[in-house]
PDB file of C-alpha atoms in Angstrom:
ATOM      1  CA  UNK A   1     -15.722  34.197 -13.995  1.00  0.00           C
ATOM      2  CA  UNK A   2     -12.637  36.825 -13.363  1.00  0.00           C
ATOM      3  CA  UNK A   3     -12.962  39.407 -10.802  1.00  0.00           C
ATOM      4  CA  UNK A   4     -13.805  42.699 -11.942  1.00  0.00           C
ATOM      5  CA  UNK A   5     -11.188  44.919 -11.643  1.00  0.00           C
ATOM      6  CA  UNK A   6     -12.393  48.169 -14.152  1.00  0.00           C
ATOM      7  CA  UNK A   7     -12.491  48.625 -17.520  1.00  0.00           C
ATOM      8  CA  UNK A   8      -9.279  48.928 -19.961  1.00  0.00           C
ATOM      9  CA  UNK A   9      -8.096  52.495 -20.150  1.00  0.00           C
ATOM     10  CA  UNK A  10      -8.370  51.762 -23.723  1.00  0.00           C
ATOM     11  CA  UNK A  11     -12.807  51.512 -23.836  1.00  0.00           C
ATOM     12  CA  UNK A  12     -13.217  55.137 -24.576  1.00  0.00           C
ATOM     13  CA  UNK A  13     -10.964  55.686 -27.594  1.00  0.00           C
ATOM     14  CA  UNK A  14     -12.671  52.225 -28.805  1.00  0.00           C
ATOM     15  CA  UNK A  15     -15.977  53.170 -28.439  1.00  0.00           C
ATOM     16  CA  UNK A  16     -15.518  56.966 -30.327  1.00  0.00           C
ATOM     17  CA  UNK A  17     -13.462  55.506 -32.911  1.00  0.00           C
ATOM     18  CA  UNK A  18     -16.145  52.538 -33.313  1.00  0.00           C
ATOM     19  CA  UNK A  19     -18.367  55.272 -34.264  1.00  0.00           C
ATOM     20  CA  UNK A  20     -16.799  55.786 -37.775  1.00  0.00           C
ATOM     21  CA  UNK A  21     -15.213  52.653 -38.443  1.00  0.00           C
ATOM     22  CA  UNK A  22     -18.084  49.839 -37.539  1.00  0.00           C
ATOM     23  CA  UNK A  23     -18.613  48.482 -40.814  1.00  0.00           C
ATOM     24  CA  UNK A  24     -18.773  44.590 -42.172  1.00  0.00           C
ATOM     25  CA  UNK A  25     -15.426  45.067 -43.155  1.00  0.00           C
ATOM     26  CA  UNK A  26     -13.871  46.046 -40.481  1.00  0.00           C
ATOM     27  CA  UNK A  27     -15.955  43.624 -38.171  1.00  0.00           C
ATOM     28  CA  UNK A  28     -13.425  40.852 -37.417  1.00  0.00           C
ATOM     29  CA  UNK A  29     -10.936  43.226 -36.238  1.00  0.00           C
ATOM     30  CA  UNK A  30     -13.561  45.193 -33.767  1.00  0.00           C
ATOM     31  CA  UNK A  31     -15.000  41.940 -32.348  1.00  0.00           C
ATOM     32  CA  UNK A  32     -11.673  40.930 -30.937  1.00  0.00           C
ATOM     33  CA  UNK A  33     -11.182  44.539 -29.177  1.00  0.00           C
ATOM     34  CA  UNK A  34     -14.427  44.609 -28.560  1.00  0.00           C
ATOM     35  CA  UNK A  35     -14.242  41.304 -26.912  1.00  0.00           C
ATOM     36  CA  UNK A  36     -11.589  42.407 -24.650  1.00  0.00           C
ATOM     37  CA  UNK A  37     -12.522  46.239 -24.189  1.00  0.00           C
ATOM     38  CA  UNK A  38     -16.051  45.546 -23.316  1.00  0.00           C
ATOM     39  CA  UNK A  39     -17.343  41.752 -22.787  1.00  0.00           C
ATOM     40  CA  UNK A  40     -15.471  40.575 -20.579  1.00  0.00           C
ATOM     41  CA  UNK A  41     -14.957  43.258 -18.083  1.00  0.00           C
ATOM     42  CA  UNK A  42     -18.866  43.801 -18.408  1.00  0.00           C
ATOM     43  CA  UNK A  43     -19.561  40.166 -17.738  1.00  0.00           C
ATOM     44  CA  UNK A  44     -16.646  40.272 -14.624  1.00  0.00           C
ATOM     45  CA  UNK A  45     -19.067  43.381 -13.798  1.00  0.00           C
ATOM     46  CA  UNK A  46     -22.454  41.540 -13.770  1.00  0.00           C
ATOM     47  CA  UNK A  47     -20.875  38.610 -11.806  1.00  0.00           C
ATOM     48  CA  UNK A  48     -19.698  41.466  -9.137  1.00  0.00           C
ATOM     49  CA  UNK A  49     -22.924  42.618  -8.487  1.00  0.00           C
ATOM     50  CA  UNK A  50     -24.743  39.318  -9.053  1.00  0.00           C
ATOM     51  CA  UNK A  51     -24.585  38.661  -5.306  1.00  0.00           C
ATOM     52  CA  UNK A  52     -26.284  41.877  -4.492  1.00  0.00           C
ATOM     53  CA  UNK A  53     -28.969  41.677  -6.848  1.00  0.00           C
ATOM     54  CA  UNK A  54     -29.813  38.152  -5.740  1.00  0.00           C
ATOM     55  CA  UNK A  55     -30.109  38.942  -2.106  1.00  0.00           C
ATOM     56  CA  UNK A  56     -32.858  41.478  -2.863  1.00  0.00           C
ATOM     57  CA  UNK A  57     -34.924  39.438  -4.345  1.00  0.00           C
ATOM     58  CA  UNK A  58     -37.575  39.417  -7.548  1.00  0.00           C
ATOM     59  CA  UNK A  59     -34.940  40.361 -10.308  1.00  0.00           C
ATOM     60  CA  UNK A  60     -33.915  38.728 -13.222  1.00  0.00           C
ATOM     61  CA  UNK A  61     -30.761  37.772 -13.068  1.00  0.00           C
ATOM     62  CA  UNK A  62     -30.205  35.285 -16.055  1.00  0.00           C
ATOM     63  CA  UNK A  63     -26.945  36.580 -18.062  1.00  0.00           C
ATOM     64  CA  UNK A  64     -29.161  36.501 -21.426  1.00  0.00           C
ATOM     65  CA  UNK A  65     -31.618  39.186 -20.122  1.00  0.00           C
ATOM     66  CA  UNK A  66     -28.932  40.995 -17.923  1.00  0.00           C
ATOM     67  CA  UNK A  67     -25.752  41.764 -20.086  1.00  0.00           C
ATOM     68  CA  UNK A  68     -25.565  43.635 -23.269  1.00  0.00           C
ATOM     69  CA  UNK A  69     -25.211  41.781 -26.855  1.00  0.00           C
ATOM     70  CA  UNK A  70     -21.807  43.455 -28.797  1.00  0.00           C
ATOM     71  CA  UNK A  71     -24.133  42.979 -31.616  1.00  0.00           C
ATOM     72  CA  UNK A  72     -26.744  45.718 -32.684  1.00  0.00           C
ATOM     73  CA  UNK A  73     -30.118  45.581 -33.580  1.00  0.00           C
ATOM     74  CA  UNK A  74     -30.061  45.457 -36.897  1.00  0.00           C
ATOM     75  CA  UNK A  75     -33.613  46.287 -37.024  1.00  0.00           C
ATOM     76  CA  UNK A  76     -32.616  49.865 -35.606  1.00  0.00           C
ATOM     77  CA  UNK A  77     -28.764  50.143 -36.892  1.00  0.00           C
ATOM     78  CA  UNK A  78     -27.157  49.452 -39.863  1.00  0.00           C
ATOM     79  CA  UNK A  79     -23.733  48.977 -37.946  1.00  0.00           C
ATOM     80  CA  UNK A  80     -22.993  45.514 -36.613  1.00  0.00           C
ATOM     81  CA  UNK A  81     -21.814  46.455 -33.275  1.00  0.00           C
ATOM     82  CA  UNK A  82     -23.442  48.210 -30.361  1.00  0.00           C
ATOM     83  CA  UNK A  83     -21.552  51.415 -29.833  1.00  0.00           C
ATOM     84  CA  UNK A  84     -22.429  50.990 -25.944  1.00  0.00           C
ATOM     85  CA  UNK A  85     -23.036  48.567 -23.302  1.00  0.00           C
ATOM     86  CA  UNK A  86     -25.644  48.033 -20.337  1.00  0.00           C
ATOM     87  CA  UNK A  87     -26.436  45.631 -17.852  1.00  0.00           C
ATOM     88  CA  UNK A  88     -30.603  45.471 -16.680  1.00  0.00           C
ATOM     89  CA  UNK A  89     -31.486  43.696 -13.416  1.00  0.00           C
ATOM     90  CA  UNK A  90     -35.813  44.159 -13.967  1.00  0.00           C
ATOM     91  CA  UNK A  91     -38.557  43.217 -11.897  1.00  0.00           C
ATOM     92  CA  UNK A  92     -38.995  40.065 -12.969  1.00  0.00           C
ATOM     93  CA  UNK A  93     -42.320  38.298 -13.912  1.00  0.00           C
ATOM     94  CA  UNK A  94     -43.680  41.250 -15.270  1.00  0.00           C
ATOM     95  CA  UNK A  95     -44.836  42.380 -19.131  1.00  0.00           C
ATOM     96  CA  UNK A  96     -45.312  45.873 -18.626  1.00  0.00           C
ATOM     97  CA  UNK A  97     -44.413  48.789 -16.294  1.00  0.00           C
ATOM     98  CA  UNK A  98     -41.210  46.748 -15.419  1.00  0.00           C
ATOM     99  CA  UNK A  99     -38.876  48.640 -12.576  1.00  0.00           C
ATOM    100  CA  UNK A 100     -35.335  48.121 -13.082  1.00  0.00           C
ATOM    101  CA  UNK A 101     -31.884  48.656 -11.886  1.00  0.00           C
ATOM    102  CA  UNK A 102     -29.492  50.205 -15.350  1.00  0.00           C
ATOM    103  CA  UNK A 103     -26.056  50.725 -15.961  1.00  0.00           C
ATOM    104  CA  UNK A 104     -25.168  52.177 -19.410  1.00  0.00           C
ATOM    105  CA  UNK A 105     -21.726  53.533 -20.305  1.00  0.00           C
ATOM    106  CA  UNK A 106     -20.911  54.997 -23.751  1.00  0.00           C
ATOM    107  CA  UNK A 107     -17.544  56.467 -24.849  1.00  0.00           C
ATOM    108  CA  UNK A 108     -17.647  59.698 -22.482  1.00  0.00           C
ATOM    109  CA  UNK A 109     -20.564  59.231 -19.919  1.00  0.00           C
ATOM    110  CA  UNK A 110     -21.599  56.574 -17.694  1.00  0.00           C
ATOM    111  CA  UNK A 111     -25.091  56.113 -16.378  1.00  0.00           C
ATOM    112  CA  UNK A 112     -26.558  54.215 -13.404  1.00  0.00           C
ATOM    113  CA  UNK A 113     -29.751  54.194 -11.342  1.00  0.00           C
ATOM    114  CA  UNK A 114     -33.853  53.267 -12.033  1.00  0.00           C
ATOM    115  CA  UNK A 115     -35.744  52.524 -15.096  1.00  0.00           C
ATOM    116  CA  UNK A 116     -39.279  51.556 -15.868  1.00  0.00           C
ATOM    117  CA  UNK A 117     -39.139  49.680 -18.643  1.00  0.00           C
ATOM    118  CA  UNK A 118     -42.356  49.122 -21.142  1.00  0.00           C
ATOM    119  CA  UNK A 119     -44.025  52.203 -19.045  1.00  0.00           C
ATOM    120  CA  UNK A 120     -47.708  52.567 -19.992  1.00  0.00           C
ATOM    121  CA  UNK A 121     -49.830  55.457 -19.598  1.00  0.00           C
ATOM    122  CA  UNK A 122     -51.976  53.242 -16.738  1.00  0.00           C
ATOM    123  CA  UNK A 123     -48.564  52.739 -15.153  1.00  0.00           C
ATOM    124  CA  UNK A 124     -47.660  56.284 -14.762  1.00  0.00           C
ATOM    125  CA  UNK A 125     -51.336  57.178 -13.474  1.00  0.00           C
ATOM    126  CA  UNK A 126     -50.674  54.376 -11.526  1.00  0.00           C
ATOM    127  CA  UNK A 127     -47.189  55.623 -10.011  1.00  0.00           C
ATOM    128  CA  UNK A 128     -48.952  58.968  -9.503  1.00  0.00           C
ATOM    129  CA  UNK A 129     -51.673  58.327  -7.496  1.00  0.00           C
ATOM    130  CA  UNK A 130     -49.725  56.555  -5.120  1.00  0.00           C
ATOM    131  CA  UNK A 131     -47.406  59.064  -4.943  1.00  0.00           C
ATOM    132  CA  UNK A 132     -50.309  61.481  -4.387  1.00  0.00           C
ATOM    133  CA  UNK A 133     -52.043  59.394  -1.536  1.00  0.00           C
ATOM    134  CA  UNK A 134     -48.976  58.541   0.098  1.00  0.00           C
ATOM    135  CA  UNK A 135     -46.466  61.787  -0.211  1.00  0.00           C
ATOM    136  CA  UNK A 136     -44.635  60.904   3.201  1.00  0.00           C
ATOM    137  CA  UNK A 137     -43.278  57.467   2.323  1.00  0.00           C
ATOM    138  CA  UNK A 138     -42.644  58.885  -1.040  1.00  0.00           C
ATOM    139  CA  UNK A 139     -40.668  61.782   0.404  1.00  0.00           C
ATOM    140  CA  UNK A 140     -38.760  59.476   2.336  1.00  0.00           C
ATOM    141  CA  UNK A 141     -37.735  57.408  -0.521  1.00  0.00           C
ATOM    142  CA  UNK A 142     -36.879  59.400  -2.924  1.00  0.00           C
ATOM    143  CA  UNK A 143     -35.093  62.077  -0.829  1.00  0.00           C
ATOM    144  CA  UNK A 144     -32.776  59.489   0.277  1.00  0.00           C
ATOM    145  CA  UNK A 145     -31.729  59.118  -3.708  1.00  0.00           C
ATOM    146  CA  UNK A 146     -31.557  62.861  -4.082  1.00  0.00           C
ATOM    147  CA  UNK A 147     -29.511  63.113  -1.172  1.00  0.00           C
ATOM    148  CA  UNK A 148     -27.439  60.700  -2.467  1.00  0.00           C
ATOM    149  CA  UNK A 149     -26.771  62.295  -6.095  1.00  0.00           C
ATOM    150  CA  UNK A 150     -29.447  60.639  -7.823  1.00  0.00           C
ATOM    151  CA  UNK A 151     -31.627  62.885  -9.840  1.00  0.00           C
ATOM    152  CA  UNK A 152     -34.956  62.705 -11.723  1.00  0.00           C
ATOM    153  CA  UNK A 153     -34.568  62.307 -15.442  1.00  0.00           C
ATOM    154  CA  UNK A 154     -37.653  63.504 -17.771  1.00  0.00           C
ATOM    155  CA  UNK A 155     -39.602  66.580 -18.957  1.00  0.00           C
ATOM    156  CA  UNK A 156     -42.415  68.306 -16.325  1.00  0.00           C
ATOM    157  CA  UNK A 157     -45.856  68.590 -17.175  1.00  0.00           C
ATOM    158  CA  UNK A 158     -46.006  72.742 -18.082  1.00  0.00           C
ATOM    159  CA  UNK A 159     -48.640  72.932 -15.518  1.00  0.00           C
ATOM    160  CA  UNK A 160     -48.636  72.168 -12.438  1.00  0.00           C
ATOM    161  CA  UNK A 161     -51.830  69.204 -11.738  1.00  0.00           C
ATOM    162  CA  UNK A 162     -51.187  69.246  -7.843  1.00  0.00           C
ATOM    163  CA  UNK A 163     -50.784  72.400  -6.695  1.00  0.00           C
ATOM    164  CA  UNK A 164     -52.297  71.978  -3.100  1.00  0.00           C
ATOM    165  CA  UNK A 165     -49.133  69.905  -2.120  1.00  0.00           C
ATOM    166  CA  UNK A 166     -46.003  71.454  -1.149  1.00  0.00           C
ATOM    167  CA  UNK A 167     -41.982  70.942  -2.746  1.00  0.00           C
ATOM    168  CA  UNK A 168     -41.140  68.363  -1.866  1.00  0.00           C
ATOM    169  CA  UNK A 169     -39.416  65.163  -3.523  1.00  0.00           C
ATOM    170  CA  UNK A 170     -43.223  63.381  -3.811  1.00  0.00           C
ATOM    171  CA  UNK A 171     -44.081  66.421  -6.033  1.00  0.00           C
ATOM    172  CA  UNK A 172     -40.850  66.469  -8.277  1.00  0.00           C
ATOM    173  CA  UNK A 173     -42.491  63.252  -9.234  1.00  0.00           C
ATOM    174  CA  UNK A 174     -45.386  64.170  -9.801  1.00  0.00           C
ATOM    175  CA  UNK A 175     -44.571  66.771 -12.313  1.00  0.00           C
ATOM    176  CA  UNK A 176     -42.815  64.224 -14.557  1.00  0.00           C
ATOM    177  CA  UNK A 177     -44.049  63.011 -17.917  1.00  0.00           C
ATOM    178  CA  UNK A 178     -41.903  59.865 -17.333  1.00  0.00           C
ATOM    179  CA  UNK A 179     -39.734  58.210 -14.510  1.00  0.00           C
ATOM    180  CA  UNK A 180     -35.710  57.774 -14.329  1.00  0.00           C
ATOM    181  CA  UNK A 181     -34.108  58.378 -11.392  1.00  0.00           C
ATOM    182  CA  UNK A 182     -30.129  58.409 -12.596  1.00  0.00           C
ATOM    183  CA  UNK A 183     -26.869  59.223 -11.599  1.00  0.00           C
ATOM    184  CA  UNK A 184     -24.778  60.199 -14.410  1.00  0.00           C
ATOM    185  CA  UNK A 185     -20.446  60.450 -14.520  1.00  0.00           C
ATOM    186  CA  UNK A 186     -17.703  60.907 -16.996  1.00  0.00           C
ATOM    187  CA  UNK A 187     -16.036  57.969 -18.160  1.00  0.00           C
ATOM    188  CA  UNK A 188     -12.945  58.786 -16.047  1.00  0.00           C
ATOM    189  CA  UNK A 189     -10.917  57.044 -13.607  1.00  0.00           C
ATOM    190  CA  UNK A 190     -14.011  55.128 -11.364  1.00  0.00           C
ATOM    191  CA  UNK A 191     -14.924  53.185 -14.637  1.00  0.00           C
ATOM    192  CA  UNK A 192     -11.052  51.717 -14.676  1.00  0.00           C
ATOM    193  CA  UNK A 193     -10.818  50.246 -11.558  1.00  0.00           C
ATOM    194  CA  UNK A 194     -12.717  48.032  -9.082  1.00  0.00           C
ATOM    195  CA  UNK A 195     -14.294  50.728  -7.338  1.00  0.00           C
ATOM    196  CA  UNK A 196     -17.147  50.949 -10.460  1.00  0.00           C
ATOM    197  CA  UNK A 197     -18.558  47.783  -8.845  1.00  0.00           C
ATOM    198  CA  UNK A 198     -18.409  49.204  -5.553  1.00  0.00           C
ATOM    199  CA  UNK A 199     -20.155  52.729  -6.384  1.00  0.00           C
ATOM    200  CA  UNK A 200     -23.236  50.223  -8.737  1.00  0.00           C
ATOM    201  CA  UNK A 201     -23.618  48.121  -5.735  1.00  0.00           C
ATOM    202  CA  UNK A 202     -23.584  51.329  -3.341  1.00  0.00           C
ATOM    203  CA  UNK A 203     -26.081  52.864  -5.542  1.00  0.00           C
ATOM    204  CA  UNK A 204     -28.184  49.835  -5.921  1.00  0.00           C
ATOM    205  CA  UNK A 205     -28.663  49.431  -2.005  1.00  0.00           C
ATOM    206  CA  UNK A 206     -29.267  53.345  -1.411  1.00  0.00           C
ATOM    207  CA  UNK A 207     -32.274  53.044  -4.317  1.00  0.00           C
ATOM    208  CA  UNK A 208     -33.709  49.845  -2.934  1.00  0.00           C
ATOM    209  CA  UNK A 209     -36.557  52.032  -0.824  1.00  0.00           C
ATOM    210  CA  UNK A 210     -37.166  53.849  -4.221  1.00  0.00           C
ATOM    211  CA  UNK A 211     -37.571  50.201  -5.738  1.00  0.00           C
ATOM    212  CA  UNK A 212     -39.698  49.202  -3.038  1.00  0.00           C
ATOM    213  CA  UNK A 213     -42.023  52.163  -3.562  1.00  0.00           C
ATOM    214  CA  UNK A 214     -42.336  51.703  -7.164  1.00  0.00           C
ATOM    215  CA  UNK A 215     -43.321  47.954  -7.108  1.00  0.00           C
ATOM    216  CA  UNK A 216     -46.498  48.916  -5.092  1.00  0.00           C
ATOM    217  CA  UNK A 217     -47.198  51.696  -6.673  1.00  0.00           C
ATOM    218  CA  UNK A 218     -47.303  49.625  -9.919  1.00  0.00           C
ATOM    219  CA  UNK A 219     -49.566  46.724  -8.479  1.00  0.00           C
ATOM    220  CA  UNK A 220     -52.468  49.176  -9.369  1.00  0.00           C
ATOM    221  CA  UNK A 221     -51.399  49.136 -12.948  1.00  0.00           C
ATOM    222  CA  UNK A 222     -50.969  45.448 -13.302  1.00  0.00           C
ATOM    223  CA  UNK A 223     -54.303  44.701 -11.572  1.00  0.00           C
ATOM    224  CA  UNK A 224     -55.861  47.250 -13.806  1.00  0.00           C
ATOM    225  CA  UNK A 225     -54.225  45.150 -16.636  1.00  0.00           C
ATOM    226  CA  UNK A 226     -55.698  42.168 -15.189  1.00  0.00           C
ATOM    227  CA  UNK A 227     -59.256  42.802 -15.247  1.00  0.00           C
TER     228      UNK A 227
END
């Protein structure tokens, strides 16, 4: 596998022009750039941060699951090519209420942080009560991830369902309909060099408390699942 050393200055222009011209016909022509724009630096990506993933532990890490398909859904999108790409490391071993590390990068913004993927109403009740009984080790994770530029995606609740507990990052949480926690860039300079591997694996380290906190918060859930 090559080293990653950034993205081709070329990607963005790609990826907006792909927008309008990502037809059948054009298809053979757009795989090859596509090829070279996006695969294979993505892949050189993956294998950059494969290391870093592993040594955590409890991720999937298989290529398959990790790296993004040029091809589209076609159940979704009538266009044969994806007009983005990602790489997923999840929690692996697990169906529902899945924590994950994401990087998505489209033709103007990049995108990098925590996911819960296949998030169920009994996971989010789930991450909220253990946010609520334990708002200290909470705080402590996800201030660290503030601190560090990270910010929590989602809509609030419009009223507030704890208000005995004081600001704090624990009840940013709780106010939110969902979870993301995401750090989000324009495609510019970082994304064409080496240093984008760097700043995901820099990222990835400085959420792993968050990550921690989320995979027992989410037990609940997937004993509740159980019975």
């Amino acid at each position: 596998m090559s080293e990653f050393v950034g993205f081709p200055a070329e990607l963005p222009e790609f990826l907006f022009g792909l927008q309008f011209e990502n037809t059948i016909e054009k298809l053979p022509e757009n795989k090859l750039r596509y090829q070279q724009l996006i695969s294979e630096p993505l892949n050189a990506l993956y294998g950059a941060l494969l290391p870093y993933i592993e040594a955590m532990g409890g991720f999937e890490t298989s290529r398959r699951r990790c790296v993004s398909s040029m091809y589209a859904d076609r159940r979704f999108s009538r266009a044969p090519l994806r007009e983005y790409c990602y790489l997923r490391f999840k929690t692996a071993g697990k169906e529902t209420d899945i924590p994950g590390f994401y990087f998505d990068m489209g033709c103007a913004m990049y995108s990098f942080g925590i996911r819960i993927y296949n998030f169920t109403p009994d996971g989010l009740r789930a991450l909220h009560g253990h946010a609520a009984a334990n708002p200290g080790a909470c705080d402590a994770a996800l201030g660290a991830a503030l601190a560090g530029g990270f910010s929590l995606a989602g809509a609030d609740y419009k009223k507030d369902r704890f208000p005995t507990l004081p600001e704090s990052p624990a009840k940013s949480l709780l106010r939110k309909k969902t979870f993301q926690l995401a750090k989000e860039e324009p495609v510019t300079g970082i994304p064409f060099s080496g240093r984008l591997a760097v700043e995901l694996r820099q990222g990835f380290i400085q959420l792993e408390p968050t990550m921690e906190l989320l995979g027992k918060a989410l037990k609940t859930s997937e004993n509740n699942q159980r019975l």
